[in-house]
PDB file of C-alpha atoms and ligand atoms in Angstrom:
ATOM      1  CA  MET S  75     -25.625   5.964   5.006  1.00  0.00           C
ATOM      2  CA  SER S  76     -26.368   2.222   5.189  1.00  0.00           C
ATOM      3  CA  ARG S  77     -23.842   0.476   6.268  1.00  0.00           C
ATOM      4  CA  LEU S  78     -23.815  -1.546   2.678  1.00  0.00           C
ATOM      5  CA  ASP S  79     -23.457   1.483   1.401  1.00  0.00           C
ATOM      6  CA  SER S  80     -20.743   2.709   3.388  1.00  0.00           C
ATOM      7  CA  PHE S  81     -19.020  -0.390   2.627  1.00  0.00           C
ATOM      8  CA  ILE S  82     -19.026  -0.015  -1.011  1.00  0.00           C
ATOM      9  CA  ARG S  83     -18.178   2.886  -1.119  1.00  0.00           C
ATOM     10  CA  ARG S  84     -15.018   2.415   0.815  1.00  0.00           C
ATOM     11  CA  LEU S  85     -14.060  -0.050  -1.982  1.00  0.00           C
ATOM     12  CA  GLU S  86     -14.667   1.437  -4.694  1.00  0.00           C
ATOM     13  CA  ALA S  87     -12.827   4.533  -3.488  1.00  0.00           C
ATOM     14  CA  GLN S  88     -10.106   1.940  -2.610  1.00  0.00           C
ATOM     15  CA  ARG S  89     -10.479   0.225  -6.237  1.00  0.00           C
ATOM     16  CA  ALA S  90      -9.602   4.151  -7.681  1.00  0.00           C
ATOM     17  CA  CYS S  91      -6.817   4.488  -5.431  1.00  0.00           C
ATOM     18  CA  LEU S  92      -5.295   1.189  -6.295  1.00  0.00           C
ATOM     19  CA  ASN S  93      -5.951   2.207 -10.669  1.00  0.00           C
ATOM     20  CA  TYR S  94      -5.473   5.977 -10.201  1.00  0.00           C
ATOM     21  CA  ALA S  95      -2.004   4.867  -8.343  1.00  0.00           C
ATOM     22  CA  LEU S  96      -0.937   2.613 -11.342  1.00  0.00           C
ATOM     23  CA  THR S  97      -1.280   5.191 -14.091  1.00  0.00           C
ATOM     24  CA  LEU S  98       1.276   7.501 -12.187  1.00  0.00           C
ATOM     25  CA  VAL S  99       3.447   5.346 -11.889  1.00  0.00           C
ATOM     26  CA  ARG S 100       2.864   3.329 -15.309  1.00  0.00           C
ATOM     27  CA  ASP S 101       6.958   5.244 -16.437  1.00  0.00           C
ATOM     28  CA  VAL S 102       8.238   4.579 -13.163  1.00  0.00           C
ATOM     29  CA  PRO S 103       9.794   1.815 -13.292  1.00  0.00           C
ATOM     30  CA  GLY S 104      11.073  -0.479  -9.505  1.00  0.00           C
ATOM     31  CA  PRO S 105       8.723  -2.634  -7.630  1.00  0.00           C
ATOM     32  CA  ILE S 106       5.637  -2.497  -5.711  1.00  0.00           C
ATOM     33  CA  PHE S 107       4.765  -3.293  -2.193  1.00  0.00           C
ATOM     34  CA  GLU S 108       1.543  -4.163  -0.824  1.00  0.00           C
ATOM     35  CA  LEU S 109       1.856  -3.531   2.614  1.00  0.00           C
ATOM     36  CA  GLY S 110      -1.172  -5.227   4.526  1.00  0.00           C
ATOM     37  CA  LEU S 111      -2.178  -8.824   2.647  1.00  0.00           C
ATOM     38  CA  GLY S 112      -5.320  -9.509   5.161  1.00  0.00           C
ATOM     39  CA  ASN S 113      -7.504 -11.594   2.758  1.00  0.00           C
ATOM     40  CA  GLY S 114      -5.349 -10.639  -0.600  1.00  0.00           C
ATOM     41  CA  ARG S 115      -8.377  -8.740  -2.124  1.00  0.00           C
ATOM     42  CA  THR S 116      -5.829  -5.443  -3.289  1.00  0.00           C
ATOM     43  CA  PHE S 117      -2.495  -7.277  -3.963  1.00  0.00           C
ATOM     44  CA  ASP S 118      -5.362  -9.539  -6.604  1.00  0.00           C
ATOM     45  CA  HIS S 119      -5.733  -6.506  -7.878  1.00  0.00           C
ATOM     46  CA  LEU S 120      -2.839  -5.152  -8.813  1.00  0.00           C
ATOM     47  CA  ARG S 121      -0.853  -8.241  -9.874  1.00  0.00           C
ATOM     48  CA  GLU S 122      -4.342  -8.133 -12.142  1.00  0.00           C
ATOM     49  CA  HIS S 123      -3.627  -4.701 -13.670  1.00  0.00           C
ATOM     50  CA  SER S 124       0.591  -3.725 -13.678  1.00  0.00           C
ATOM     51  CA  ALA S 125       1.550  -5.791 -16.404  1.00  0.00           C
ATOM     52  CA  GLY S 126       4.181  -8.166 -14.812  1.00  0.00           C
ATOM     53  CA  ARG S 127       5.866  -6.068 -12.676  1.00  0.00           C
ATOM     54  CA  GLU S 128       6.820  -7.264  -9.184  1.00  0.00           C
ATOM     55  CA  ILE S 129       4.803  -7.508  -6.553  1.00  0.00           C
ATOM     56  CA  PHE S 130       6.621  -7.311  -2.429  1.00  0.00           C
ATOM     57  CA  VAL S 131       3.925  -7.998   0.048  1.00  0.00           C
ATOM     58  CA  PHE S 132       4.497  -7.540   3.946  1.00  0.00           C
ATOM     59  CA  GLU S 133       1.989  -9.067   6.174  1.00  0.00           C
ATOM     60  CA  ARG S 134       2.055  -9.695   9.881  1.00  0.00           C
ATOM     61  CA  LYS S 135       0.437 -13.595   9.317  1.00  0.00           C
ATOM     62  CA  VAL S 136      -0.720 -14.912   6.871  1.00  0.00           C
ATOM     63  CA  ALA S 137      -3.890 -16.329   6.472  1.00  0.00           C
ATOM     64  CA  ALA S 138      -5.093 -14.746   2.736  1.00  0.00           C
ATOM     65  CA  HIS S 139      -6.120 -18.041   0.027  1.00  0.00           C
ATOM     66  CA  PRO S 140      -3.266 -19.744  -1.490  1.00  0.00           C
ATOM     67  CA  GLU S 141      -4.038 -18.384  -5.129  1.00  0.00           C
ATOM     68  CA  SER S 142      -3.860 -14.748  -3.468  1.00  0.00           C
ATOM     69  CA  THR S 143      -0.985 -15.482  -1.978  1.00  0.00           C
ATOM     70  CA  PRO S 144       2.640 -14.552  -3.063  1.00  0.00           C
ATOM     71  CA  GLY S 145       5.134 -17.356  -3.563  1.00  0.00           C
ATOM     72  CA  PRO S 146       7.551 -17.077  -0.790  1.00  0.00           C
ATOM     73  CA  LYS S 147      10.297 -14.522  -2.869  1.00  0.00           C
ATOM     74  CA  PHE S 148       8.079 -12.380  -2.741  1.00  0.00           C
ATOM     75  CA  LEU S 149       6.010 -12.617   0.806  1.00  0.00           C
ATOM     76  CA  PHE S 150       7.816 -10.913   3.755  1.00  0.00           C
ATOM     77  CA  GLU S 151       6.044 -12.181   6.531  1.00  0.00           C
ATOM     78  CA  GLY S 152       6.184 -10.616  10.146  1.00  0.00           C
ATOM     79  CA  PRO S 153       6.002  -6.820  11.793  1.00  0.00           C
ATOM     80  CA  ILE S 154       7.000  -3.895   9.664  1.00  0.00           C
ATOM     81  CA  GLU S 155       8.326  -2.961  12.127  1.00  0.00           C
ATOM     82  CA  GLU S 156      10.926  -5.954  11.588  1.00  0.00           C
ATOM     83  CA  SER S 157      10.720  -6.482   7.810  1.00  0.00           C
ATOM     84  CA  ILE S 158      11.016  -2.676   6.187  1.00  0.00           C
ATOM     85  CA  PRO S 159      14.019  -2.005   7.769  1.00  0.00           C
ATOM     86  CA  ALA S 160      15.932  -4.697   5.447  1.00  0.00           C
ATOM     87  CA  ALA S 161      14.013  -3.900   3.069  1.00  0.00           C
ATOM     88  CA  VAL S 162      15.115  -0.188   2.569  1.00  0.00           C
ATOM     89  CA  THR S 163      18.541  -1.903   2.829  1.00  0.00           C
ATOM     90  CA  ARG S 164      17.984  -4.436   0.463  1.00  0.00           C
ATOM     91  CA  PHE S 165      15.685  -1.869  -2.059  1.00  0.00           C
ATOM     92  CA  GLN S 166      17.107   1.489  -1.419  1.00  0.00           C
ATOM     93  CA  ARG S 167      15.046   3.871  -3.116  1.00  0.00           C
ATOM     94  CA  THR S 168      14.090   1.534  -6.257  1.00  0.00           C
ATOM     95  CA  VAL S 169      10.425   1.138  -5.121  1.00  0.00           C
ATOM     96  CA  ALA S 170       7.837   2.722  -7.526  1.00  0.00           C
ATOM     97  CA  LEU S 171       4.498   2.447  -6.262  1.00  0.00           C
ATOM     98  CA  ILE S 172       3.885   1.381  -2.209  1.00  0.00           C
ATOM     99  CA  HIS S 173       0.795   0.632  -0.927  1.00  0.00           C
ATOM    100  CA  ALA S 174      -0.256   0.580   2.300  1.00  0.00           C
ATOM    101  CA  ASP S 175      -3.396  -0.961   3.713  1.00  0.00           C
ATOM    102  CA  LEU S 176      -2.612  -1.440   7.187  1.00  0.00           C
ATOM    103  CA  GLY S 177      -6.047   0.403   9.391  1.00  0.00           C
ATOM    104  CA  SER S 178      -6.850  -2.026  12.228  1.00  0.00           C
ATOM    105  CA  GLY S 179      -9.736   0.449  13.585  1.00  0.00           C
ATOM    106  CA  ARG S 180      -7.926   0.759  16.843  1.00  0.00           C
ATOM    107  CA  PRO S 181      -6.115   4.728  16.459  1.00  0.00           C
ATOM    108  CA  GLU S 182      -3.516   4.139  18.962  1.00  0.00           C
ATOM    109  CA  ILE S 183      -2.116   0.945  17.246  1.00  0.00           C
ATOM    110  CA  ASP S 184      -2.741   3.123  13.571  1.00  0.00           C
ATOM    111  CA  GLN S 185      -0.733   6.344  14.721  1.00  0.00           C
ATOM    112  CA  LYS S 186       2.569   3.910  15.344  1.00  0.00           C
ATOM    113  CA  THR S 187       1.774   1.993  12.606  1.00  0.00           C
ATOM    114  CA  SER S 188       1.793   5.359  10.899  1.00  0.00           C
ATOM    115  CA  ALA S 189       4.544   7.123  12.336  1.00  0.00           C
ATOM    116  CA  PHE S 190       7.167   4.181  11.605  1.00  0.00           C
ATOM    117  CA  LEU S 191       6.087   3.805   7.952  1.00  0.00           C
ATOM    118  CA  ALA S 192       6.076   7.272   7.072  1.00  0.00           C
ATOM    119  CA  LYS S 193      10.238   7.609   8.392  1.00  0.00           C
ATOM    120  CA  GLN S 194      11.042   4.332   6.326  1.00  0.00           C
ATOM    121  CA  VAL S 195       9.126   5.561   3.202  1.00  0.00           C
ATOM    122  CA  PRO S 196      11.768   8.086   1.724  1.00  0.00           C
ATOM    123  CA  GLY S 197      14.304   5.380   2.320  1.00  0.00           C
ATOM    124  CA  LEU S 198      12.052   3.216  -0.205  1.00  0.00           C
ATOM    125  CA  LEU S 199      10.886   5.171  -2.817  1.00  0.00           C
ATOM    126  CA  ARG S 200      12.514   6.362  -6.109  1.00  0.00           C
ATOM    127  CA  PRO S 201      11.978   9.671  -7.114  1.00  0.00           C
ATOM    128  CA  GLY S 202       8.854   9.703  -8.648  1.00  0.00           C
ATOM    129  CA  GLY S 203       7.356   6.938  -6.510  1.00  0.00           C
ATOM    130  CA  ILE S 204       3.317   7.306  -5.178  1.00  0.00           C
ATOM    131  CA  ILE S 205       2.965   5.958  -2.088  1.00  0.00           C
ATOM    132  CA  LEU S 206      -1.663   5.261  -1.465  1.00  0.00           C
ATOM    133  CA  SER S 207      -2.324   4.710   2.477  1.00  0.00           C
ATOM    134  CA  ASP S 208      -5.253   4.255   3.752  1.00  0.00           C
ATOM    135  CA  GLN S 209      -4.070   6.239   6.649  1.00  0.00           C
ATOM    136  CA  PRO S 210      -2.860   9.313   7.725  1.00  0.00           C
ATOM    137  CA  LEU S 211       0.819  10.051   6.790  1.00  0.00           C
ATOM    138  CA  GLU S 212       3.178  13.187   6.603  1.00  0.00           C
ATOM    139  CA  ILE S 213       6.112  12.173   4.381  1.00  0.00           C
ATOM    140  CA  SER S 214       9.137  14.654   4.150  1.00  0.00           C
ATOM    141  CA  GLY S 215      10.328  14.743   0.435  1.00  0.00           C
ATOM    142  CA  ALA S 216       7.315  14.061  -0.920  1.00  0.00           C
ATOM    143  CA  GLU S 217       4.048  16.093  -2.627  1.00  0.00           C
ATOM    144  CA  VAL S 218       0.329  15.767  -1.295  1.00  0.00           C
ATOM    145  CA  LEU S 219      -1.368  14.396  -4.242  1.00  0.00           C
ATOM    146  CA  ALA S 220      -4.912  15.170  -4.847  1.00  0.00           C
ATOM    147  CA  LEU S 221      -7.101  12.125  -4.460  1.00  0.00           C
ATOM    148  CA  PRO S 222      -8.980  10.998  -7.506  1.00  0.00           C
ATOM    149  CA  GLU S 223     -12.083  12.101  -8.163  1.00  0.00           C
ATOM    150  CA  GLY S 224     -15.124  10.562  -6.610  1.00  0.00           C
ATOM    151  CA  VAL S 225     -13.372   9.690  -3.411  1.00  0.00           C
ATOM    152  CA  ALA S 226     -13.859  10.928  -0.320  1.00  0.00           C
ATOM    153  CA  PRO S 227     -11.505  13.671   1.305  1.00  0.00           C
ATOM    154  CA  GLY S 228      -9.082  11.930   4.049  1.00  0.00           C
ATOM    155  CA  ARG S 229     -10.313   8.552   2.968  1.00  0.00           C
ATOM    156  CA  TYR S 230      -7.218   8.406   1.230  1.00  0.00           C
ATOM    157  CA  SER S 231      -3.409   9.650   2.008  1.00  0.00           C
ATOM    158  CA  PHE S 232      -1.583  10.329  -1.479  1.00  0.00           C
ATOM    159  CA  PHE S 233       2.188  11.186  -1.763  1.00  0.00           C
ATOM    160  CA  ARG S 234       4.814  11.532  -4.864  1.00  0.00           C
ATOM    161  CA  MET S 235       8.586  11.457  -3.533  1.00  0.00           C
ATOM    162  CA  ILE S 236       9.908  15.049  -5.192  1.00  0.00           C
ATOM    163  CA  GLY S 237      13.722  13.955  -4.718  1.00  0.00           C
TER     164      GLY S 237
HETATM  165  N1  SAM U 258      -5.241  -4.800   1.400  1.00  0.00           N
HETATM  166  C1  SAM U 258      -5.995  -6.394   2.387  1.00  0.00           C
HETATM  167  C2  SAM U 258      -6.913  -6.621   1.664  1.00  0.00           C
HETATM  168  O1  SAM U 258      -7.518  -5.752   0.032  1.00  0.00           O
HETATM  169  O2  SAM U 258      -8.025  -8.024   1.445  1.00  0.00           O
HETATM  170  C3  SAM U 258      -6.792  -5.540   3.660  1.00  0.00           C
HETATM  171  C4  SAM U 258      -5.452  -5.536   4.624  1.00  0.00           C
HETATM  172  S1  SAM U 258      -6.325  -5.570   6.410  1.00  0.00           S
HETATM  173  C5  SAM U 258      -7.607  -4.741   6.167  1.00  0.00           C
HETATM  174  C6  SAM U 258      -5.115  -5.007   6.943  1.00  0.00           C
HETATM  175  C7  SAM U 258      -3.562  -6.144   7.555  1.00  0.00           C
HETATM  176  O3  SAM U 258      -2.098  -5.689   7.616  1.00  0.00           O
HETATM  177  C8  SAM U 258      -3.996  -7.343   8.169  1.00  0.00           C
HETATM  178  O4  SAM U 258      -4.101  -8.601   7.051  1.00  0.00           O
HETATM  179  C9  SAM U 258      -2.823  -6.972   9.398  1.00  0.00           C
HETATM  180  O5  SAM U 258      -1.869  -8.591  10.152  1.00  0.00           O
HETATM  181  C10 SAM U 258      -1.275  -6.418   8.540  1.00  0.00           C
HETATM  182  N2  SAM U 258      -0.726  -5.607   9.664  1.00  0.00           N
HETATM  183  C11 SAM U 258      -1.375  -4.888  10.409  1.00  0.00           C
HETATM  184  N3  SAM U 258      -0.289  -3.939  10.660  1.00  0.00           N
HETATM  185  C12 SAM U 258       0.371  -4.750  10.179  1.00  0.00           C
HETATM  186  C13 SAM U 258       1.697  -4.560  10.891  1.00  0.00           C
HETATM  187  N4  SAM U 258       2.243  -3.587  11.710  1.00  0.00           N
HETATM  188  N5  SAM U 258       3.085  -5.438  10.254  1.00  0.00           N
HETATM  189  C14 SAM U 258       2.158  -6.330   9.490  1.00  0.00           C
HETATM  190  N6  SAM U 258       0.857  -6.697   9.359  1.00  0.00           N
HETATM  191  C15 SAM U 258       0.252  -5.460   9.214  1.00  0.00           C
END
């Protein structure tokens, strides 16, 4: 497979997972968390397809186009290791959906970030809430969900909080 084919496949899988997650939380109230703004592509997709739901974005250093950058009320700039614990205190299990797209391509860093995030998720998501992540996660109190059709195993992690 060419690198172009592989890139297209990755983006198609990402879109399929985001769309599936949005259908799963259609009747689950609460905001969406976008972890990793990057150039704002997936933020813009979530915004376009989530019918005005609040989306809070967490990003170490914002560099997206202003049109794909949330307003200051919805933006937590800095490392998630600092911003997420404060969000746990503020949101207290009211979040409907978390999309984590934090991969750096450096496994030793990504494993640490994922281990940190996995511990915080139960304090954020409401029962029935969904997290999808580009990195492998292990989350207590959550069930693993099957990936949408056509998405290769391991490409995304998908969980629903049980209680
Ligand atoms: N979802 C984005 C899009 O569609 O454009 C791409 C996200 S990019 C792959 C990963 C982003 O996560 C980077 O912008 C990086 O700065 C951010 N990031 C990675 N680790 C982070 C951390 N520990 N705290 C905050 N942001 C982090």
